[in-house]
Short mmCIF file of C-alpha atoms in Angstrom, two decimals:
data_model
loop_
_atom_site.label_atom_id
_atom_site.label_comp_id
_atom_site.label_asym_id
_atom_site.label_seq_id
_atom_site.Cartn_x
_atom_site.Cartn_y
_atom_site.Cartn_z
CA MET A 1 0.00 0.00 0.00
CA MET A 2 2.70 2.48 1.00
CA PHE A 3 4.84 1.43 -1.99
CA THR A 4 1.92 2.24 -4.30
CA ARG A 5 1.57 5.66 -2.72
CA MET A 6 5.30 6.42 -3.02
CA SER A 7 5.29 5.24 -6.64
CA MET A 8 2.38 7.56 -7.41
CA PHE A 9 4.23 10.49 -5.86
CA PHE A 10 7.32 9.71 -7.92
CA GLU A 11 5.32 9.65 -11.14
CA TYR A 12 3.58 12.88 -10.07
CA GLU A 13 6.96 14.56 -9.70
CA MET A 14 8.04 13.24 -13.09
CA GLY A 15 4.82 14.50 -14.73
CA ASN A 16 3.57 11.05 -15.79
CA PRO A 17 -0.23 11.01 -15.29
CA ALA A 18 -0.61 7.84 -17.38
CA ALA A 19 1.74 5.96 -15.05
CA ILE A 20 -0.16 7.24 -12.00
CA ALA A 21 -3.45 6.06 -13.51
CA ALA A 22 -1.90 2.65 -14.25
CA LEU A 23 -0.79 2.31 -10.62
CA GLY A 24 -4.34 3.18 -9.57
CA ARG A 25 -5.78 0.49 -11.82
CA GLU A 26 -3.30 -2.06 -10.48
CA HIS A 27 -4.30 -1.15 -6.95
CA GLN A 28 -7.99 -1.64 -7.77
CA GLU A 29 -7.31 -5.02 -9.36
CA HIS A 30 -5.55 -6.36 -6.26
CA ARG A 31 -7.49 -4.65 -3.49
CA THR A 32 -9.77 -7.64 -2.85
CA ALA A 33 -6.70 -9.62 -1.73
CA TRP A 34 -5.96 -7.13 1.04
CA ARG A 35 -7.56 -7.09 4.44
CA PRO A 36 -8.04 -3.84 6.41
CA GLY A 37 -5.71 -3.53 9.37
CA SER A 38 -7.15 -3.97 12.83
CA TYR A 39 -5.96 -0.48 13.85
CA PHE A 40 -6.41 1.54 10.68
CA ASN A 41 -7.72 0.86 7.18
CA HIS A 42 -5.14 2.27 4.75
CA GLU A 43 -7.39 1.76 1.73
CA ILE A 44 -7.93 5.51 1.43
CA ILE A 45 -4.21 6.27 0.98
CA PRO A 46 -3.83 5.30 -2.72
CA GLN A 47 -7.21 6.89 -3.45
CA SER A 48 -6.13 10.17 -1.84
CA ALA A 49 -2.83 10.03 -3.73
CA LEU A 50 -4.70 9.68 -7.03
CA TYR A 51 -6.72 12.76 -6.16
CA PHE A 52 -3.67 14.73 -5.05
CA ALA A 53 -1.97 13.90 -8.35
CA GLY A 54 -4.95 15.17 -10.31
CA ILE A 55 -6.11 11.80 -11.68
CA THR A 56 -9.36 11.53 -9.72
CA THR A 57 -11.94 14.32 -9.84
CA ARG A 58 -13.05 16.14 -6.71
CA GLU A 59 -16.48 14.51 -6.89
CA GLU A 60 -15.03 11.01 -7.32
CA TYR A 61 -12.66 11.41 -4.41
CA HIS A 62 -15.30 12.90 -2.13
CA HIS A 63 -17.45 9.81 -2.74
CA GLN A 64 -14.51 7.51 -1.97
CA ARG A 65 -13.59 9.51 1.12
CA ASP A 66 -17.12 9.67 2.51
CA THR A 67 -17.62 5.94 1.93
CA TRP A 68 -14.34 5.17 3.70
CA LEU A 69 -15.18 7.44 6.64
CA LYS A 70 -18.57 5.76 7.01
CA VAL A 71 -16.92 2.32 7.20
CA GLU A 72 -14.30 3.60 9.64
CA ALA A 73 -17.04 5.02 11.88
CA SER A 74 -18.45 1.51 12.29
CA ARG A 75 -15.13 0.09 13.50
CA GLU A 76 -13.46 0.29 16.89
CA PRO A 77 -12.42 3.91 17.53
CA LEU A 78 -8.87 4.93 16.70
CA VAL A 79 -6.44 5.93 19.40
CA PHE A 80 -6.19 9.21 17.49
CA LYS A 81 -9.34 10.06 15.56
CA SER A 82 -7.39 12.90 13.97
CA LYS A 83 -5.58 10.27 11.86
CA GLN A 84 -8.77 9.97 9.81
CA TRP A 85 -8.75 13.70 9.12
CA ASP A 86 -5.03 13.74 8.41
CA THR A 87 -5.24 10.88 5.92
CA ALA A 88 -8.55 11.58 4.20
CA TYR A 89 -8.72 15.38 4.30
CA ALA A 90 -5.32 16.98 4.85
CA ARG A 91 -2.80 14.97 2.86
CA PRO A 92 -4.66 15.06 -0.49
CA ILE A 93 -5.18 18.86 -0.37
CA ARG A 94 -4.29 20.34 -3.72
CA ASP A 95 -5.94 23.79 -3.71
CA GLN A 96 -7.53 26.43 -1.52
CA GLN A 97 -10.99 24.86 -1.79
CA ASP A 98 -9.67 21.58 -0.40
CA ALA A 99 -7.83 23.44 2.36
CA ARG A 100 -10.91 25.39 3.44
CA GLU A 101 -13.00 22.23 3.53
CA ALA A 102 -10.40 20.30 5.53
CA LEU A 103 -9.95 23.05 8.10
CA ALA A 104 -13.72 23.54 8.41
CA VAL A 105 -14.22 19.93 9.58
CA LEU A 106 -11.04 19.76 11.65
CA PRO A 107 -12.84 20.57 14.97
CA GLU A 108 -14.75 17.28 14.59
CA TYR A 109 -11.46 15.35 14.69
CA LEU A 110 -9.58 17.15 17.44
CA PRO A 111 -7.34 16.81 19.30
CA LEU A 112 -4.47 16.44 16.85
CA THR A 113 -1.70 14.02 17.61
CA SER A 114 0.80 15.62 20.00
CA SER A 115 3.95 17.11 18.50
CA ALA A 116 5.97 14.36 20.17
CA ALA A 117 4.21 11.72 18.06
CA ARG A 118 3.09 13.65 14.98
CA ALA A 119 4.63 12.47 11.71
CA LEU A 120 6.47 14.62 9.17
CA GLU A 121 3.82 14.01 6.51
CA THR A 122 1.11 15.20 8.91
CA ASP A 123 2.93 18.44 9.72
CA GLU A 124 3.54 19.05 6.01
CA ALA A 125 -0.13 18.54 5.13
CA ILE A 126 -1.46 20.73 7.95
CA GLY A 127 1.06 23.45 7.16
CA ARG A 128 0.11 23.32 3.49
CA ALA A 129 -3.57 23.69 4.39
CA TYR A 130 -2.98 26.77 6.53
CA LEU A 131 -0.69 28.29 3.91
CA LEU A 132 -3.34 27.92 1.21
CA VAL A 133 -5.90 29.83 3.28
CA GLY A 134 -3.41 32.54 4.20
CA ASP A 135 -2.95 31.67 7.89
CA LEU A 136 0.80 32.18 7.94
CA GLU A 137 1.18 31.90 11.70
CA ASN A 138 -0.26 28.40 11.92
CA ALA A 139 1.30 27.37 8.61
CA GLU A 140 4.76 28.30 9.87
CA ARG A 141 4.34 26.31 13.07
CA TYR A 142 3.78 23.08 11.14
CA LEU A 143 5.97 23.68 8.08
CA ARG A 144 8.97 24.67 10.19
CA ARG A 145 8.67 21.45 12.17
CA ALA A 146 8.28 19.40 8.98
CA THR A 147 11.44 20.85 7.42
CA ARG A 148 13.41 20.07 10.59
CA SER A 149 12.19 16.48 10.85
CA CYS A 150 14.75 13.69 11.07
CA ALA A 151 12.41 11.47 9.00
CA ALA A 152 13.28 13.08 5.65
CA LEU A 153 14.76 9.85 4.30
CA ASP A 154 11.56 7.97 5.10
CA ASN A 155 9.34 10.69 3.62
CA PRO A 156 11.40 12.43 0.91
CA PHE A 157 8.40 13.75 -1.00
CA GLU A 158 6.65 15.33 1.96
CA HIS A 159 9.90 16.77 3.31
CA THR A 160 10.75 18.38 -0.02
CA TRP A 161 7.20 19.73 -0.41
CA ALA A 162 7.55 21.23 3.07
CA LEU A 163 10.78 22.98 2.03
CA LEU A 164 9.04 24.47 -1.01
CA ASN A 165 5.98 25.60 0.91
CA TYR A 166 7.98 27.01 3.79
CA GLY A 167 9.92 28.97 1.19
CA LYS A 168 6.64 30.36 -0.18
CA LEU A 169 5.61 31.31 3.35
CA LEU A 170 8.86 33.16 4.09
CA GLU A 171 8.57 34.89 0.74
CA GLN A 172 5.11 36.17 1.70
CA LYS A 173 6.56 37.42 4.98
CA GLY A 174 9.24 39.35 3.12
CA ASP A 175 12.14 37.09 4.12
CA VAL A 176 13.63 36.71 0.65
CA GLY A 177 16.94 35.34 1.91
CA GLY A 178 15.25 32.63 3.94
CA ALA A 179 12.99 31.73 1.02
CA CYS A 180 15.95 31.51 -1.35
CA ASN A 181 17.79 29.18 1.02
CA LEU A 182 14.81 26.83 1.15
CA TYR A 183 14.23 26.89 -2.61
CA ARG A 184 17.93 26.22 -3.10
CA GLN A 185 17.71 23.11 -0.93
CA VAL A 186 14.91 21.80 -3.15
CA VAL A 187 16.76 22.24 -6.47
CA GLN A 188 20.00 20.89 -5.01
CA ARG A 189 18.16 17.79 -3.81
CA TRP A 190 16.13 17.19 -6.99
CA SER A 191 17.52 18.33 -10.32
CA GLU A 192 14.18 17.73 -12.03
CA GLY A 193 10.52 17.22 -11.21
CA THR A 194 7.41 19.26 -10.52
CA THR A 195 8.58 20.57 -7.14
CA SER A 196 12.10 21.35 -8.35
CA GLN A 197 10.69 23.31 -11.28
CA ALA A 198 8.44 25.31 -8.94
CA ALA A 199 11.40 26.11 -6.65
CA HIS A 200 13.61 27.06 -9.59
CA ALA A 201 10.90 29.39 -10.91
CA ARG A 202 10.71 31.17 -7.56
CA MET A 203 14.51 31.44 -7.39
CA THR A 204 14.53 33.04 -10.83
CA SER A 205 11.76 35.46 -9.87
CA LEU A 206 13.54 36.45 -6.66
CA LYS A 207 16.98 36.50 -8.32
CA CYS A 208 18.30 34.05 -5.74
CA GLN A 209 21.97 33.12 -5.89
CA VAL A 210 22.64 29.60 -7.14
CA SER A 211 25.14 29.09 -4.29
CA PRO A 212 24.30 30.25 -0.78
CA ALA A 213 25.74 33.55 0.32
CA LYS A 214 27.87 33.70 3.44
CA GLY A 215 25.76 34.48 6.46
CA PRO A 216 23.10 32.94 8.72
CA ASP A 217 22.33 29.30 8.03
CA ALA A 218 18.91 28.40 6.54
CA SER A 219 18.30 25.96 9.37
CA LYS A 220 17.58 28.93 11.64
CA HIS A 221 14.25 29.41 9.87
#
């Protein structure tokens, strides 16, 4: 399940919608062989990844999400109900409309997992949601933590997306140097891909130096 999700993200970065759709079809063909976990049903993860990548329409995904949530509601309650919101609402956010919807229902799923146990991908998704609705204070709290996570090797996509989005946030706050440092980390990590192209475009617009200037380290942001 997680391999399918990571493969979809890779193809998303490479701009291969046909490959993403093929992975989705393969998932559907084999799903009857999988049994939901006793703690959490991960069935929604590939479906949310298809939506995030732009393969599934909003209406299609909302039907899948609502069906999944209905089934989950009939099972034993999760230790953290917020995991349902994180997985089904926050992670697949791709625009402001999604972000507003996710944040509107968030009170129904509180409390969030404590910062001591919250995963990088959760911080990235929540930060992205707040950034899209213009709440820079809350966005920074989660995006900063995501960029500083020690789980970057386990979640390379989410960590790199957090770097890009934190750069956008600092840019909105007028911290051009901090934004450039974060964009630079993205393009140095990935020489190609959707996220790298977005970071490179911002660097060009801001006239960022290709190599970091001497001065405060980017990790201070």
